Amino acid sequence: MPLAAVLLCVVLGLLAVFQLALILGAPIGRFAWGGQHEVLPTRLRIGSAVSIVIYALIGTVALDRAGLIDVVPDAVSTVAMWIVFGYFVLGIALNAISRSRPERLTMAPVSAVLAVLSLLVALG
């Protein structure tokens, strides 16, 4: 489903902007990484940078699975999208149990949207 893949990439792009803001020191850490730090320490800023790379990889896999680009074999993108779906389902659970109320209320629903979109792409 190409539309689901594009929407998935849009949401991932917005999350990448959020992660970049965290890297640059924006005081919004209550929404990420357990919400323990308003401004992230260096180790979590590195984690945010890694997240951006992961988002780019997920976006590439999703676009490939939807047939919008062709960078990996179909079997790879098919299996990878199911792994991505599982990753986002796990993200729902982890965000839902966060000690940070802002993270629970924002990131658990975002993870749910990403899970649904990745499921649609995986089924594509």
C-alpha positions as YAML, in Angstrom:
chain: A
units: angstrom
residues:
- id: 1
  name: MET
  ca: [0.00, 0.00, 0.00]
- id: 2
  name: PRO
  ca: [1.92, 3.06, -1.25]
- id: 3
  name: LEU
  ca: [-0.16, 5.59, 0.71]
- id: 4
  name: ALA
  ca: [0.56, 3.82, 4.01]
- id: 5
  name: ALA
  ca: [4.29, 3.78, 3.17]
- id: 6
  name: VAL
  ca: [4.29, 7.50, 2.42]
- id: 7
  name: LEU
  ca: [2.35, 8.28, 5.59]
- id: 8
  name: LEU
  ca: [4.74, 6.11, 7.57]
- id: 9
  name: CYS
  ca: [7.65, 8.11, 6.14]
- id: 10
  name: VAL
  ca: [5.93, 11.40, 7.00]
- id: 11
  name: VAL
  ca: [5.48, 10.35, 10.63]
- id: 12
  name: LEU
  ca: [9.06, 9.08, 10.76]
- id: 13
  name: GLY
  ca: [10.23, 12.40, 9.31]
- id: 14
  name: LEU
  ca: [8.39, 14.28, 12.03]
- id: 15
  name: LEU
  ca: [9.97, 12.02, 14.64]
- id: 16
  name: ALA
  ca: [13.38, 12.66, 13.09]
- id: 17
  name: VAL
  ca: [12.82, 16.42, 13.51]
- id: 18
  name: PHE
  ca: [11.83, 15.76, 17.15]
- id: 19
  name: GLN
  ca: [14.98, 13.67, 17.70]
- id: 20
  name: LEU
  ca: [17.12, 16.37, 16.07]
- id: 21
  name: ALA
  ca: [15.63, 18.93, 18.45]
- id: 22
  name: LEU
  ca: [16.58, 16.66, 21.35]
- id: 23
  name: ILE
  ca: [20.12, 16.33, 19.97]
- id: 24
  name: LEU
  ca: [20.40, 20.12, 19.74]
- id: 25
  name: GLY
  ca: [19.36, 20.52, 23.37]
- id: 26
  name: ALA
  ca: [15.69, 21.40, 23.18]
- id: 27
  name: PRO
  ca: [14.08, 21.08, 26.63]
- id: 28
  name: ILE
  ca: [11.58, 18.43, 25.54]
- id: 29
  name: GLY
  ca: [13.23, 15.34, 27.00]
- id: 30
  name: ARG
  ca: [10.13, 14.56, 29.07]
- id: 31
  name: PHE
  ca: [8.66, 13.11, 25.85]
- id: 32
  name: ALA
  ca: [11.52, 10.68, 25.18]
- id: 33
  name: TRP
  ca: [13.92, 8.18, 26.67]
- id: 34
  name: GLY
  ca: [11.83, 7.63, 29.79]
- id: 35
  name: GLY
  ca: [11.32, 11.35, 30.39]
- id: 36
  name: GLN
  ca: [13.96, 11.56, 33.11]
- id: 37
  name: HIS
  ca: [15.83, 14.51, 31.57]
- id: 38
  name: GLU
  ca: [14.37, 17.77, 30.29]
- id: 39
  name: VAL
  ca: [17.55, 18.32, 28.24]
- id: 40
  name: LEU
  ca: [19.17, 15.07, 27.19]
- id: 41
  name: PRO
  ca: [22.65, 14.07, 28.36]
- id: 42
  name: THR
  ca: [25.22, 13.15, 25.72]
- id: 43
  name: ARG
  ca: [24.54, 9.41, 25.76]
- id: 44
  name: LEU
  ca: [20.84, 9.94, 25.05]
- id: 45
  name: ARG
  ca: [21.63, 12.51, 22.35]
- id: 46
  name: ILE
  ca: [23.68, 9.79, 20.68]
- id: 47
  name: GLY
  ca: [20.66, 7.50, 21.03]
- id: 48
  name: SER
  ca: [18.54, 10.14, 19.31]
- id: 49
  name: ALA
  ca: [21.06, 10.29, 16.44]
- id: 50
  name: VAL
  ca: [20.90, 6.51, 16.11]
- id: 51
  name: SER
  ca: [17.10, 6.76, 16.08]
- id: 52
  name: ILE
  ca: [17.23, 9.10, 13.09]
- id: 53
  name: VAL
  ca: [19.35, 6.56, 11.19]
- id: 54
  name: ILE
  ca: [16.91, 3.79, 12.12]
- id: 55
  name: TYR
  ca: [13.97, 5.92, 10.92]
- id: 56
  name: ALA
  ca: [15.73, 6.42, 7.58]
- id: 57
  name: LEU
  ca: [16.31, 2.68, 7.22]
- id: 58
  name: ILE
  ca: [12.69, 1.92, 8.12]
- id: 59
  name: GLY
  ca: [11.47, 4.49, 5.61]
- id: 60
  name: THR
  ca: [13.64, 2.97, 2.90]
- id: 61
  name: VAL
  ca: [12.32, -0.52, 3.64]
- id: 62
  name: ALA
  ca: [8.72, 0.73, 3.67]
- id: 63
  name: LEU
  ca: [9.06, 2.54, 0.35]
- id: 64
  name: ASP
  ca: [10.73, -0.51, -1.15]
- id: 65
  name: ARG
  ca: [8.03, -2.87, 0.15]
- id: 66
  name: ALA
  ca: [5.36, -0.56, -1.31]
- id: 67
  name: GLY
  ca: [7.09, -0.66, -4.70]
- id: 68
  name: LEU
  ca: [7.91, 3.05, -4.72]
- id: 69
  name: ILE
  ca: [11.65, 2.41, -4.82]
- id: 70
  name: ASP
  ca: [13.72, -0.69, -5.50]
- id: 71
  name: VAL
  ca: [16.83, -0.95, -3.33]
- id: 72
  name: VAL
  ca: [16.61, -4.38, -1.69]
- id: 73
  name: PRO
  ca: [15.27, -7.74, -2.86]
- id: 74
  name: ASP
  ca: [11.52, -8.17, -2.34]
- id: 75
  name: ALA
  ca: [12.05, -11.02, 0.12]
- id: 76
  name: VAL
  ca: [14.24, -8.76, 2.27]
- id: 77
  name: SER
  ca: [11.76, -5.88, 2.33]
- id: 78
  name: THR
  ca: [8.89, -8.26, 3.08]
- id: 79
  name: VAL
  ca: [10.61, -9.82, 6.10]
- id: 80
  name: ALA
  ca: [12.01, -6.47, 7.22]
- id: 81
  name: MET
  ca: [8.56, -4.85, 7.25]
- id: 82
  name: TRP
  ca: [7.25, -7.57, 9.56]
- id: 83
  name: ILE
  ca: [10.22, -6.93, 11.84]
- id: 84
  name: VAL
  ca: [9.43, -3.20, 11.70]
- id: 85
  name: PHE
  ca: [5.82, -3.94, 12.62]
- id: 86
  name: GLY
  ca: [7.00, -5.95, 15.65]
- id: 87
  name: TYR
  ca: [9.38, -3.12, 16.59]
- id: 88
  name: PHE
  ca: [6.52, -0.61, 16.66]
- id: 89
  name: VAL
  ca: [4.23, -2.97, 18.60]
- id: 90
  name: LEU
  ca: [7.02, -3.28, 21.17]
- id: 91
  name: GLY
  ca: [7.29, 0.53, 21.08]
- id: 92
  name: ILE
  ca: [3.63, 0.82, 22.06]
- id: 93
  name: ALA
  ca: [4.22, -1.32, 25.12]
- id: 94
  name: LEU
  ca: [7.45, 0.39, 26.16]
- id: 95
  name: ASN
  ca: [6.00, 3.87, 25.76]
- id: 96
  name: ALA
  ca: [2.82, 2.85, 27.59]
- id: 97
  name: ILE
  ca: [4.80, 1.81, 30.67]
- id: 98
  name: SER
  ca: [7.08, 4.85, 30.72]
- id: 99
  name: ARG
  ca: [7.35, 6.67, 34.04]
- id: 100
  name: SER
  ca: [6.91, 9.88, 32.07]
- id: 101
  name: ARG
  ca: [3.24, 10.79, 31.69]
- id: 102
  name: PRO
  ca: [3.94, 13.09, 28.69]
- id: 103
  name: GLU
  ca: [5.79, 10.24, 26.97]
- id: 104
  name: ARG
  ca: [2.96, 7.78, 27.68]
- id: 105
  name: LEU
  ca: [0.32, 10.17, 26.38]
- id: 106
  name: THR
  ca: [2.15, 11.14, 23.18]
- id: 107
  name: MET
  ca: [4.57, 8.43, 22.15]
- id: 108
  name: ALA
  ca: [2.38, 5.39, 22.83]
- id: 109
  name: PRO
  ca: [-0.27, 6.69, 20.37]
- id: 110
  name: VAL
  ca: [2.45, 7.67, 17.88]
- id: 111
  name: SER
  ca: [3.84, 4.14, 18.14]
- id: 112
  name: ALA
  ca: [0.34, 2.76, 17.57]
- id: 113
  name: VAL
  ca: [-0.03, 4.83, 14.40]
- id: 114
  name: LEU
  ca: [3.37, 3.63, 13.21]
- id: 115
  name: ALA
  ca: [2.40, 0.02, 14.00]
- id: 116
  name: VAL
  ca: [-0.83, 0.26, 12.00]
- id: 117
  name: LEU
  ca: [0.90, 1.91, 9.05]
- id: 118
  name: SER
  ca: [3.73, -0.62, 9.07]
- id: 119
  name: LEU
  ca: [1.20, -3.47, 9.25]
- id: 120
  name: LEU
  ca: [-0.55, -2.09, 6.18]
- id: 121
  name: VAL
  ca: [2.75, -1.83, 4.35]
- id: 122
  name: ALA
  ca: [3.78, -5.34, 5.43]
- id: 123
  name: LEU
  ca: [0.49, -6.76, 4.21]
- id: 124
  name: GLY
  ca: [0.82, -4.76, 0.97]
...
